[in-house]
Tab-separated table of C-alpha atoms in Angstrom:
chain	number	residue	atom	x	y	z
A	1002	UNK	CA	-31.089	8.560	-19.197
A	1003	UNK	CA	-28.781	11.354	-19.061
A	1004	UNK	CA	-26.606	11.725	-22.226
A	1005	UNK	CA	-23.133	11.052	-22.140
A	1006	UNK	CA	-20.540	13.784	-21.128
A	1007	UNK	CA	-18.915	13.909	-24.600
A	1008	UNK	CA	-19.080	11.254	-27.579
A	1009	UNK	CA	-15.917	10.137	-29.582
A	1010	UNK	CA	-16.237	10.331	-33.317
A	1011	UNK	CA	-14.867	7.671	-35.119
A	1012	UNK	CA	-11.667	7.595	-37.368
A	1013	UNK	CA	-11.741	8.122	-40.786
A	1014	UNK	CA	-8.809	8.501	-43.415
A	1015	UNK	CA	-8.615	12.269	-42.693
A	1016	UNK	CA	-8.789	11.948	-38.858
A	1017	UNK	CA	-7.129	9.106	-37.619
A	1018	UNK	CA	-6.514	9.456	-33.547
A	1019	UNK	CA	-3.864	6.884	-33.403
A	1020	UNK	CA	-1.362	8.489	-34.228
A	1021	UNK	CA	-2.499	11.934	-32.435
A	1022	UNK	CA	-2.108	13.422	-29.132
A	1023	UNK	CA	-4.718	15.931	-27.559
A	1024	UNK	CA	-3.188	19.463	-27.063
A	1025	UNK	CA	0.206	18.535	-28.237
A	1026	UNK	CA	0.018	21.972	-30.699
A	1027	UNK	CA	0.117	23.851	-27.528
A	1028	UNK	CA	2.072	21.677	-24.963
A	1029	UNK	CA	5.233	20.685	-27.301
A	1030	UNK	CA	6.945	24.055	-26.829
A	1031	UNK	CA	6.541	23.797	-22.800
A	1032	UNK	CA	7.340	19.965	-23.297
A	1033	UNK	CA	10.653	20.699	-25.269
A	1034	UNK	CA	11.746	23.569	-23.070
A	1035	UNK	CA	10.953	21.611	-19.642
A	1036	UNK	CA	11.905	17.931	-21.393
A	1037	UNK	CA	8.662	16.884	-19.856
A	1038	UNK	CA	5.332	15.852	-21.266
A	1039	UNK	CA	2.472	14.980	-18.923
A	1040	UNK	CA	0.122	12.377	-20.310
A	1041	UNK	CA	-3.545	12.092	-18.806
A	1042	UNK	CA	-6.287	10.053	-19.860
A	1043	UNK	CA	-9.027	12.396	-21.143
A	1044	UNK	CA	-9.598	15.732	-22.142
A	1045	UNK	CA	-11.416	17.053	-19.881
A	1046	UNK	CA	-8.151	16.473	-16.997
A	1047	UNK	CA	-6.302	18.267	-19.769
A	1048	UNK	CA	-8.391	21.519	-19.875
A	1049	UNK	CA	-8.701	21.427	-16.041
A	1050	UNK	CA	-4.878	20.922	-15.231
A	1051	UNK	CA	-4.009	23.602	-18.405
A	1052	UNK	CA	-5.729	25.879	-16.310
A	1053	UNK	CA	-4.012	25.098	-13.277
A	1054	UNK	CA	-0.456	26.387	-15.484
A	1055	UNK	CA	0.354	22.768	-16.541
A	1056	UNK	CA	1.051	23.790	-19.942
A	1057	UNK	CA	3.217	20.416	-21.332
A	1058	UNK	CA	0.076	17.994	-21.340
A	1059	UNK	CA	-1.330	15.898	-23.542
A	1060	UNK	CA	-4.152	13.182	-23.870
A	1061	UNK	CA	-4.666	10.457	-26.655
A	1062	UNK	CA	-8.102	11.017	-28.378
A	1063	UNK	CA	-10.397	9.093	-27.587
A	1064	UNK	CA	-8.876	5.942	-27.708
A	1065	UNK	CA	-6.536	3.682	-25.868
A	1066	UNK	CA	-3.058	5.175	-25.862
A	1067	UNK	CA	-1.017	3.273	-28.622
A	1068	UNK	CA	2.517	2.945	-29.893
A	1069	UNK	CA	2.365	5.717	-32.481
A	1070	UNK	CA	0.781	7.831	-29.913
A	1071	UNK	CA	3.860	6.855	-27.343
A	1072	UNK	CA	6.682	7.536	-29.631
A	1073	UNK	CA	4.868	10.747	-30.784
A	1074	UNK	CA	5.281	11.813	-27.436
A	1075	UNK	CA	9.012	10.744	-26.769
A	1076	UNK	CA	9.695	13.113	-29.858
A	1077	UNK	CA	9.102	16.119	-27.418
A	1078	UNK	CA	10.447	14.730	-24.041
A	1079	UNK	CA	12.818	11.448	-23.385
A	1080	UNK	CA	11.002	10.709	-20.470
A	1081	UNK	CA	7.049	11.080	-20.387
A	1082	UNK	CA	4.704	10.716	-17.608
A	1083	UNK	CA	1.740	9.091	-17.476
A	1084	UNK	CA	-0.835	9.736	-14.885
A	1085	UNK	CA	-4.097	8.201	-15.805
A	1086	UNK	CA	-7.040	7.930	-13.721
A	1087	UNK	CA	-6.908	6.044	-10.387
A	1088	UNK	CA	-9.390	3.173	-11.139
A	1089	UNK	CA	-8.727	-0.165	-11.889
A	1090	UNK	CA	-9.227	0.585	-15.708
A	1091	UNK	CA	-6.780	3.964	-15.557
A	1092	UNK	CA	-4.101	1.377	-13.730
A	1093	UNK	CA	-5.154	-1.271	-16.498
A	1094	UNK	CA	-4.660	1.313	-19.328
A	1095	UNK	CA	-0.847	2.706	-17.146
A	1096	UNK	CA	0.332	-0.892	-16.825
A	1097	UNK	CA	-0.586	-2.112	-20.624
A	1098	UNK	CA	1.215	1.380	-21.401
A	1099	UNK	CA	4.499	-0.140	-19.568
A	1100	UNK	CA	4.484	-3.141	-21.022
A	1101	UNK	CA	3.764	-1.970	-24.835
A	1102	UNK	CA	6.970	0.569	-24.650
A	1103	UNK	CA	9.311	-2.519	-23.481
A	1104	UNK	CA	10.501	-2.874	-27.042
A	1105	UNK	CA	11.056	0.772	-28.050
A	1106	UNK	CA	12.873	1.557	-25.268
A	1107	UNK	CA	16.887	3.062	-25.620
A	1108	UNK	CA	19.268	5.656	-23.573
A	1109	UNK	CA	17.307	8.252	-24.806
A	1110	UNK	CA	13.774	6.887	-24.274
A	1111	UNK	CA	12.240	5.825	-20.908
A	1112	UNK	CA	8.876	6.071	-19.311
A	1113	UNK	CA	7.825	6.749	-15.677
A	1114	UNK	CA	4.289	7.254	-13.896
A	1115	UNK	CA	2.398	9.206	-11.245
A	1116	UNK	CA	-0.240	7.044	-9.529
A	1117	UNK	CA	-3.499	8.805	-8.269
A	1118	UNK	CA	-5.201	7.215	-4.728
A	1119	UNK	CA	-8.528	6.336	-4.137
A	1120	UNK	CA	-9.891	6.029	-7.618
A	1121	UNK	CA	-9.238	9.667	-8.674
A	1122	UNK	CA	-8.904	11.459	-11.628
A	1123	UNK	CA	-7.089	14.802	-12.059
A	1124	UNK	CA	-10.132	17.129	-10.953
A	1125	UNK	CA	-11.479	14.699	-8.730
A	1126	UNK	CA	-7.961	14.714	-6.882
A	1127	UNK	CA	-7.664	18.757	-6.691
A	1128	UNK	CA	-11.473	19.270	-5.076
A	1129	UNK	CA	-10.426	16.339	-2.715
A	1130	UNK	CA	-6.720	18.231	-1.898
A	1131	UNK	CA	-4.836	20.689	-3.500
A	1132	UNK	CA	-3.074	21.605	-6.932
A	1133	UNK	CA	0.192	21.888	-4.251
A	1134	UNK	CA	-0.468	18.161	-3.542
A	1135	UNK	CA	-0.352	17.077	-7.337
A	1136	UNK	CA	2.732	19.018	-7.749
A	1137	UNK	CA	4.422	17.291	-5.295
A	1138	UNK	CA	3.173	13.657	-6.816
A	1139	UNK	CA	4.179	14.955	-9.997
A	1140	UNK	CA	7.557	15.579	-8.430
A	1141	UNK	CA	8.056	12.408	-7.550
A	1142	UNK	CA	6.953	9.680	-10.369
A	1143	UNK	CA	7.618	5.741	-10.208
A	1144	UNK	CA	10.515	4.626	-12.399
A	1145	UNK	CA	9.157	2.219	-15.535
A	1146	UNK	CA	10.648	-0.448	-13.576
A	1147	UNK	CA	9.352	-0.324	-9.894
A	1148	UNK	CA	6.030	0.641	-11.193
A	1149	UNK	CA	5.938	-3.062	-13.202
A	1150	UNK	CA	7.224	-4.621	-10.513
A	1151	UNK	CA	5.242	-3.481	-8.101
A	1152	UNK	CA	1.599	-4.151	-9.630
A	1153	UNK	CA	2.838	-7.647	-11.149
A	1154	UNK	CA	4.532	-8.632	-8.194
A	1155	UNK	CA	1.085	-8.020	-6.445
A	1156	UNK	CA	-1.209	-10.606	-8.108
A	1157	UNK	CA	0.696	-13.529	-6.723
A	1158	UNK	CA	1.419	-14.571	-3.091
A	1159	UNK	CA	4.681	-15.841	-3.789
A	1160	UNK	CA	4.759	-17.980	-0.449
A	1161	UNK	CA	5.581	-21.092	-2.610
A	1162	UNK	CA	8.158	-22.106	-4.971
A	1163	UNK	CA	5.338	-22.722	-7.696
A	1164	UNK	CA	4.201	-19.216	-7.258
A	1165	UNK	CA	8.266	-17.899	-7.251
A	1166	UNK	CA	8.968	-19.757	-10.670
A	1167	UNK	CA	5.873	-18.424	-12.198
A	1168	UNK	CA	6.751	-15.107	-11.496
A	1169	UNK	CA	10.408	-15.502	-12.325
A	1170	UNK	CA	9.216	-16.683	-15.679
A	1171	UNK	CA	7.118	-13.680	-16.304
A	1172	UNK	CA	10.177	-11.236	-15.313
A	1173	UNK	CA	11.709	-12.771	-18.094
A	1174	UNK	CA	9.758	-12.649	-20.704
A	1175	UNK	CA	9.311	-8.923	-19.981
A	1176	UNK	CA	12.750	-8.714	-20.352
A	1177	UNK	CA	13.123	-10.602	-23.265
A	1178	UNK	CA	10.496	-7.941	-25.259
A	1179	UNK	CA	12.985	-4.817	-24.691
A	1180	UNK	CA	15.354	-4.912	-27.814
A	1181	UNK	CA	18.205	-2.033	-26.426
A	1182	UNK	CA	20.547	-4.800	-25.192
A	1183	UNK	CA	22.021	-1.790	-22.697
A	1184	UNK	CA	18.591	-1.395	-21.416
A	1185	UNK	CA	17.846	-4.959	-21.464
A	1186	UNK	CA	20.947	-5.840	-19.198
A	1187	UNK	CA	20.073	-3.187	-16.605
A	1188	UNK	CA	16.209	-3.266	-16.422
A	1189	UNK	CA	17.086	-7.294	-16.294
A	1190	UNK	CA	19.578	-6.754	-13.140
A	1191	UNK	CA	16.751	-4.294	-11.383
A	1192	UNK	CA	13.873	-6.456	-11.499
A	1193	UNK	CA	15.878	-9.214	-10.233
A	1194	UNK	CA	17.322	-7.507	-7.593
A	1195	UNK	CA	13.366	-6.442	-6.308
A	1196	UNK	CA	12.434	-9.918	-6.547
A	1197	UNK	CA	15.166	-11.132	-4.331
A	1198	UNK	CA	14.640	-8.086	-1.955
A	1199	UNK	CA	11.115	-8.857	-2.026
A	1200	UNK	CA	11.565	-12.537	-1.258
A	1201	UNK	CA	14.258	-11.611	1.302
A	1202	UNK	CA	11.495	-9.344	2.661
A	1203	UNK	CA	8.695	-11.619	2.871
A	1204	UNK	CA	11.205	-14.239	4.688
A	1205	UNK	CA	12.082	-12.084	7.625
A	1206	UNK	CA	10.621	-13.263	10.918
A	1207	UNK	CA	8.945	-10.368	13.232
A	1208	UNK	CA	11.562	-9.455	15.343
A	1209	UNK	CA	9.674	-8.136	18.610
A	1210	UNK	CA	11.149	-5.310	20.525
A	1211	UNK	CA	11.719	-6.024	24.269
A	1212	UNK	CA	11.542	-2.332	25.074
A	1213	UNK	CA	8.028	-0.876	26.684
A	1214	UNK	CA	4.864	-0.388	24.531
A	1215	UNK	CA	4.015	3.178	24.412
A	1216	UNK	CA	0.491	3.085	26.037
A	1217	UNK	CA	-0.671	5.646	22.989
A	1218	UNK	CA	-3.848	3.420	22.673
A	1219	UNK	CA	-6.977	3.134	24.519
A	1220	UNK	CA	-6.475	-0.379	24.515
A	1221	UNK	CA	-2.816	-0.192	25.309
A	1222	UNK	CA	-4.311	1.292	28.885
A	1223	UNK	CA	-6.871	-0.995	28.932
A	1224	UNK	CA	-4.134	-3.725	29.378
A	1225	UNK	CA	-2.058	-2.166	32.088
A	1226	UNK	CA	-5.125	-1.611	33.876
A	1227	UNK	CA	-5.669	-5.448	34.169
A	1228	UNK	CA	-2.158	-5.637	35.111
A	1229	UNK	CA	-2.667	-3.255	37.882
A	1230	UNK	CA	-5.666	-5.411	39.022
A	1231	UNK	CA	-3.375	-8.248	39.408
A	1232	UNK	CA	-1.025	-6.362	41.682
A	1233	UNK	CA	-3.680	-4.481	43.564
A	1234	UNK	CA	-6.077	-7.007	43.722
A	1235	UNK	CA	-5.039	-10.929	45.374
A	1236	UNK	CA	-7.944	-12.615	45.974
A	1237	UNK	CA	-8.652	-12.460	42.261
A	1238	UNK	CA	-5.212	-12.794	40.556
A	1239	UNK	CA	-5.048	-16.148	39.211
A	1240	UNK	CA	-8.747	-15.046	37.542
A	1241	UNK	CA	-7.439	-12.305	35.571
A	1242	UNK	CA	-4.114	-14.039	34.751
A	1243	UNK	CA	-6.563	-17.009	33.388
A	1244	UNK	CA	-8.369	-14.732	31.456
A	1245	UNK	CA	-6.016	-12.410	29.935
A	1246	UNK	CA	-4.202	-15.914	29.343
A	1247	UNK	CA	-7.273	-16.872	27.090
A	1248	UNK	CA	-7.524	-12.819	25.155
A	1249	UNK	CA	-7.039	-12.624	22.276
A	1250	UNK	CA	-5.411	-9.243	21.982
A	1251	UNK	CA	-2.208	-9.019	24.095
A	1252	UNK	CA	0.726	-8.679	22.126
A	1253	UNK	CA	3.962	-10.956	22.387
A	1254	UNK	CA	5.557	-8.642	25.160
A	1255	UNK	CA	2.811	-8.521	27.135
A	1256	UNK	CA	1.591	-12.208	27.121
A	1257	UNK	CA	5.162	-12.911	27.988
A	1258	UNK	CA	4.657	-10.720	30.845
A	1259	UNK	CA	1.237	-12.951	31.855
A	1260	UNK	CA	3.036	-16.277	31.786
A	1261	UNK	CA	5.656	-14.643	34.172
A	1262	UNK	CA	3.064	-13.651	36.785
A	1263	UNK	CA	1.287	-16.788	36.359
A	1264	UNK	CA	4.601	-19.085	37.020
A	1265	UNK	CA	5.487	-16.394	40.243
A	1266	UNK	CA	4.405	-17.708	43.721
A	1267	UNK	CA	2.356	-14.195	44.203
A	1268	UNK	CA	-0.712	-15.630	46.302
A	1269	UNK	CA	0.749	-13.370	49.616
A	1270	UNK	CA	2.905	-10.615	47.608
A	1271	UNK	CA	2.416	-7.351	47.807
A	1272	UNK	CA	2.187	-4.804	44.630
A	1273	UNK	CA	5.652	-3.320	45.443
A	1274	UNK	CA	7.245	-6.882	45.992
A	1275	UNK	CA	5.678	-8.333	42.742
A	1276	UNK	CA	7.756	-5.659	41.047
A	1277	UNK	CA	10.746	-5.885	43.581
A	1278	UNK	CA	11.013	-9.283	42.754
A	1279	UNK	CA	10.729	-9.264	39.118
A	1280	UNK	CA	13.967	-9.398	37.857
A	1281	UNK	CA	13.179	-8.237	34.356
A	1282	UNK	CA	13.780	-4.596	33.660
A	1283	UNK	CA	10.734	-5.169	30.727
A	1284	UNK	CA	8.538	-6.145	33.096
A	1285	UNK	CA	9.508	-3.882	35.651
A	1286	UNK	CA	8.713	-1.405	33.442
A	1287	UNK	CA	5.470	-2.239	32.504
A	1288	UNK	CA	4.388	-3.213	35.898
A	1289	UNK	CA	5.527	0.408	37.226
A	1290	UNK	CA	3.709	1.693	34.546
A	1291	UNK	CA	0.025	0.143	35.212
A	1292	UNK	CA	0.306	1.884	38.767
A	1293	UNK	CA	0.153	5.458	37.596
A	1294	UNK	CA	-2.785	7.804	38.429
A	1295	UNK	CA	-3.524	7.828	34.802
A	1296	UNK	CA	-4.779	3.979	34.277
A	1297	UNK	CA	-6.605	3.981	37.754
A	1298	UNK	CA	-8.196	7.585	36.658
A	1299	UNK	CA	-9.613	5.880	33.592
A	1300	UNK	CA	-10.339	2.342	34.833
A	1301	UNK	CA	-11.564	2.901	38.861
A	1302	UNK	CA	-10.765	-1.095	39.220
A	1303	UNK	CA	-7.811	-0.759	38.803
A	1304	UNK	CA	-7.430	1.044	41.892
A	1305	UNK	CA	-6.605	-1.032	45.309
A	1306	UNK	CA	-9.499	0.846	47.008
A	1307	UNK	CA	-12.132	-0.689	44.221
A	1308	UNK	CA	-13.772	-4.217	45.443
A	1309	UNK	CA	-12.218	-7.266	44.288
A	1310	UNK	CA	-15.263	-9.141	43.067
A	1311	UNK	CA	-16.863	-6.367	41.403
A	1312	UNK	CA	-12.953	-5.346	39.504
A	1313	UNK	CA	-13.612	-9.232	38.330
A	1314	UNK	CA	-16.880	-8.508	36.853
A	1315	UNK	CA	-15.792	-5.256	35.006
A	1316	UNK	CA	-12.418	-7.288	33.743
A	1317	UNK	CA	-14.672	-9.731	32.230
A	1318	UNK	CA	-16.734	-7.269	30.390
A	1319	UNK	CA	-14.411	-5.330	29.228
A	1320	UNK	CA	-11.969	-8.872	28.012
A	1321	UNK	CA	-15.078	-10.407	26.261
A	1322	UNK	CA	-15.866	-6.356	24.533
A	1323	UNK	CA	-12.276	-6.298	23.485
A	1324	UNK	CA	-12.150	-9.360	21.842
A	1325	UNK	CA	-15.924	-8.922	20.015
A	1326	UNK	CA	-14.408	-5.755	18.718
A	1327	UNK	CA	-11.483	-6.888	17.228
A	1328	UNK	CA	-12.810	-9.586	15.842
A	1329	UNK	CA	-15.236	-7.276	13.678
A	1330	UNK	CA	-12.647	-5.088	13.058
A	1331	UNK	CA	-11.024	-8.160	11.404
A	1332	UNK	CA	-13.944	-8.642	9.363
A	1333	UNK	CA	-14.410	-5.382	7.872
A	1334	UNK	CA	-10.420	-5.057	7.288
A	1335	UNK	CA	-10.920	-8.599	5.427
A	1336	UNK	CA	-13.991	-7.068	3.264
A	1337	UNK	CA	-12.253	-3.593	2.689
A	1338	UNK	CA	-8.937	-4.968	1.496
A	1339	UNK	CA	-10.962	-7.697	-0.643
A	1340	UNK	CA	-12.733	-4.398	-2.224
A	1341	UNK	CA	-9.666	-2.367	-2.638
A	1342	UNK	CA	-7.332	-5.076	-4.177
A	1343	UNK	CA	-10.433	-5.617	-6.478
A	1344	UNK	CA	-11.308	-2.336	-7.374
A	1345	UNK	CA	-7.899	-0.419	-8.176
A	1346	UNK	CA	-5.238	-3.193	-8.643
A	1347	UNK	CA	-4.207	-6.148	-11.255
A	1348	UNK	CA	-4.708	-9.383	-10.485
A	1349	UNK	CA	-2.755	-12.730	-12.705
A	1350	UNK	CA	-5.394	-13.127	-15.441
A	1351	UNK	CA	-5.186	-9.636	-16.281
A	1352	UNK	CA	-1.428	-9.568	-16.652
A	1353	UNK	CA	-2.211	-12.143	-19.395
A	1354	UNK	CA	-4.975	-10.426	-21.029
A	1355	UNK	CA	-2.752	-7.182	-21.158
A	1356	UNK	CA	0.235	-9.569	-22.993
A	1357	UNK	CA	-2.118	-11.192	-25.164
A	1358	UNK	CA	-3.716	-7.563	-26.298
A	1359	UNK	CA	-0.287	-6.559	-27.076
A	1360	UNK	CA	0.703	-9.299	-28.867
A	1361	UNK	CA	-2.513	-9.019	-31.143
A	1362	UNK	CA	-2.066	-5.558	-31.726
A	1363	UNK	CA	1.646	-6.335	-32.996
A	1364	UNK	CA	0.298	-8.643	-35.365
A	1365	UNK	CA	-2.457	-6.762	-37.145
A	1366	UNK	CA	0.265	-4.080	-37.232
């Protein structure tokens, strides 16, 4: 039952907001001098940032950003910067402005964007981080082409020919909106290059490095402790190898090492014999690493002085716990990914709606 922060008055014949930008009178001199105009989402953003010394800053007057306001901004800067709020509504408004700008682009009229993270508006960002960090964001704006491509390409998986064709056609439709032939030529090439690089990147196979993993995390050290048990406890080697073969947390290199140990004849060999008989230098490094003092200090069962049967029980519990933790973590990450993607990203249907809204506005005009 709280009252709204402020109430937007309706347009009238005397006050037509779609043609005006809040604070332009105070901002235009600085904007012309610096050839830079920052466009925020609301009045309060302008007031807050102006108090921090950013003078060339404006905002729409409580309405959606319009073509008339964009053309007005271009009178004071050839490349204004749009920095709307970092929530889904702000991203949608930014993307709509990007598509809306295309027919009006010329070699002297461009547009760029700054994205605020984590659903933050400028005031929240300043309270969460600092003004210095905001300035760093402002110094690295996203060019129009890259902004459009990034947020449109994320709406489709692009893992099959149909989606690739649909998205390629969407890019063609976007380029078709550009009237200036020089801009159209370079933007088309840039879109196609970005598309090609994205497809090439998604098709790259994971080239696994055969270098020794750095045991910086606890799970890395735990894996080394399991390998140490294989070296130090002859009577349970086969049991531990079988446990690790069925585990879900080994990376490719560790899995290959366990397979090697499984196939090697280890029955009567000491730990040093196993290491010396190993021809693979990468495997030898891991085996030696597993016998370092820090591993046995963290995990006493890895020591050759520990009871073998108790070591087996300890490893069974450890493997079970790690598998459970990783499964739960995957579930949490999946839920978070879904939440984040739905909270502040566009989807394919949204892109179509934005195009329809812009086209509808053009027909009304």
